[in-house]
Structure formats: C-alpha cells, structure tokens
Amino acid sequence: MMTLDSKDYSSDDSNDSNDKDADEEDSGEDDEEEGGNDDTKEHPGFVEDVPPSQSPVARPLTPEIQFQYSRDEDDVVAQTSLDKTSNESFQDPPDISPGPRRQASQHIETITSKPDDVLQHHHKKNGKPRLPDPESLELLNQVSECDVQPLKNKKSRSSRGGPTPDQLSWYGPRWKSFLEDAKVECRAQHALENPFPTLVKNLPGTITEVLIAVLVVWDTNGKQFEAGVWPEQKFNMTRLLYDDLSTWRSDLKKTAISIAPVSYSLIPPLSVPVQEHAAWVEHTAAELIKEAFFLRFGVDDQGRTRNFAHPALHEAVITFFYTGPYRIARRMPETFSMELPLSCLALVAAAFNCVFDGLVKNGHGKSYPNFSTKDYGPVYCQMLELLKHILEDAYHGPRLSAQLREWAAAGWAAAMNLEGVVDARHDHLQILLD
C-alpha cells in the first residue's frame, strides 16, 4: 500500500493553488464546492494563525485572491457596506473630540442602514417573493408523475420483490393478452426482417413500431384495456418485447444444440477413451466450422456442392418455425406455406455457428456463447449475404429457391399433421344416436 507524506500533500496543495488562481474568474462557485469537499486542505489565501503582538487590526485579502459569489449587484453593495462597518469597529482610533466622535457615529449609522435600503431596492426591482399558482403546481405535478411513472413502479415493486413493468406478470389480464399477441407479431416480423434489432437511445425502433401497430389493431377491434398503463408504460412494454426476442433466439440456439450431436456425428466412438472425449469433440467441431462445412450436404447429381442444405438445418427450420412452441409460420401462413423466408434460413445457420463456436472451446458442451446481437448479429448478416449471393448464381440460385419451397412444404405439412394428431387423440369419444 502506498503512503503519502506531508511533502506530497504540500506539493499538491501548491499546484492546486496555482490552478485555482488561474480559473478563479471563470468558476468561482466551483472553487467553493471543491473547498467544502476536502476538509484537510486550507485555502491558499490564508496562512496559519500567529498570536498577535498588538491589538487586532483588520487586514484586507491580498489583491490576487478575489472571491466571487453567486449574488446580484445589490447583494455586493450590501456586503461591501457591512465589511466597512466591521473594519470601523475593529480599529482602535486615537482620542478625538466629542464633535468628530459624534460625526463618526452618524457615519456608522448611515452605513448600517444601507442593507435595508438595498433590500427594498431589490424588491422594487425584482419583486417580492410570492407563492406559485396552485393550478400550475397541480399541472406540473401531473406531468412529472407521467414522466417518471415507469421508474417509480420499477423501484417500488422491485424493493418488495414483486414484478416490474418490464415483466409480463406486472400487467392486468387484458394488457397481458395484448402483450402476448404483440410478442407473436414481434417474433414473426423480426424473423422476416431483422432478428437482431439494435437499441437506439435505449429503445429499439422496430419493436416500437410493432407494438403500436398491434395496439391500433386491438383498438380498432374494440378491445378494452385497464386504465393508467398506456402511454406511461410504453418504454417498459418495448423493453419487454426486446427481452422476449432475446429469449426467442436463445431457444433457437437450444434447438440447434439438441440437434447437432446426432446430425453432425459429434458423439465420440467407443474406441476413444472417456478422458479424451472432450478433445475429440473439439477437434471434430473445428473441422466442421472451418470453411463452413457444417452448412453443406455433399454434392448433387451434377457433382456440385449443396450449400445451406445440411439435414440439421432442415430439421431446425421445421422444429422452430413450424411445429415447435413458437410456430411463427401460423402467424403468416401466406408466406411460410409457400416458401421458407431467406432470413429464417440465415438465422438458423447463425445459430449453428454459435453452437460450433462453443464446442470448439468446450468439448463437454457445458457452455456456449450468448446468441446476442453484439456477437452474432454480424454473423447473421454475413449468412444472409451468402444466401443472396447464391440466389444470383445461374446454377445454384434456382436449386436454392427450389429447396426453400420444398422445406416450406415439408414444414407446413408437419404443422398440419401436428394439428391433425391433436384432433385424432379424441376420436375415441363418440356417441350413438339410435
């Protein structure tokens, strides 16, 4: 631990004194605040008290020390008058005749009366203090409460351990239903446009647009909501949808994690010792991610590479977009039933890229990178550019378009079959009307 002796402090104080003298004219109030925060420092304009050898005599400060106060001209005049009065009282004048003494007394009375005159002059010039208009205060109070409502709710609820306005459980049943619908719409829109929205001034613009669009639809349909929520909680609702998108992408990564071991043969053979399993997986994953081999699936009948055609991608697409818990395809059947959107294939490919990044560093599969906007937003954009480049190719473009239609047909059939299976479970419930 470093220690500072008195020499260090004296050196710093001298430097501070020079700096303060240079900046005195620009920021007098700052000097007062800084001096009040440090009790160990003395102001450079004062020296150590020495026992006086004669009667006390008031001495003015040296010319280079000029204090500035946040006062108007009238206060300065009053302070000057008081200073003169105090100087007169501290001086020890020689014996004078009654006439001059009486004149001095009158002079002091004249000086001491000046502050009252200054105060009256100040009130005449600036007006006397008065209470504000009650109606104006009430209006300002309502506006302030509206502006800080999200923060107030968040602090009060979180201090008691309850939900906050950026959590679904905080809202009433009607707003909760609305937000659930907004979540589905938000996932579908961003799956087609940009699954990795960015924050602009702590607010994602695209999510705000979706939120307002869904609200307009609900309002047009005559839906009712609990009062006192909109627009006060607009920011928290938007943040809730933004966090839901993060969870949605994380679930896609989990889907890819469950598919990868079998689809990419990442299970070590029996000939590999148990203690070497992790190293074996890391080496295999490194070979697959090199030059994006994990995206390819051999060659076609013409001997050409089949890019973005690996069965793992096909399985993840159907599971996540068509038959899984989210089932985004049901939100936009006119799009997903005809052709798999290019952005969805790029998102799934980026998710597998994230999984292989984790396996290269940790063959045990116990930790994976966050599938976040910062880390994998650029990867997604690169995947999308590669797919667009393939579509521009005279040979690979038509083949990729046909693949997107085939995968959409398979996914839609699986979704319809899933609904049919649910209905078939109740086929045993029959009646006989004889």
Short mmCIF file of C-alpha atoms in Angstrom, two decimals, residues 296-307 309 390 393-400 402-403:
data_model
loop_
_atom_site.label_atom_id
_atom_site.label_comp_id
_atom_site.label_asym_id
_atom_site.label_seq_id
_atom_site.Cartn_x
_atom_site.Cartn_y
_atom_site.Cartn_z
CA ARG A 296 -23.05 -28.13 -46.72
CA PHE A 297 -24.54 -31.51 -47.55
CA GLY A 298 -22.37 -33.25 -50.09
CA VAL A 299 -22.97 -32.74 -53.82
CA ASP A 300 -25.97 -33.08 -56.13
CA ASP A 301 -26.35 -35.39 -59.12
CA GLN A 302 -24.26 -32.97 -61.17
CA GLY A 303 -21.40 -33.18 -58.71
CA ARG A 304 -21.89 -29.62 -57.43
CA THR A 305 -21.86 -28.55 -53.78
CA ARG A 306 -25.14 -28.28 -51.98
CA ASN A 307 -24.76 -25.13 -49.87
CA ALA A 309 -28.61 -27.85 -47.37
CA ILE A 390 -26.17 -17.99 -54.10
CA ASP A 393 -25.82 -17.72 -59.37
CA ALA A 394 -27.19 -19.18 -62.58
CA TYR A 395 -26.97 -22.78 -61.33
CA HIS A 396 -27.08 -22.66 -57.52
CA GLY A 397 -29.75 -19.93 -57.41
CA PRO A 398 -32.64 -22.00 -58.84
CA ARG A 399 -31.57 -25.00 -56.80
CA LEU A 400 -31.70 -22.92 -53.56
CA ALA A 402 -36.44 -24.99 -55.05
CA GLN A 403 -35.02 -26.07 -51.70
#
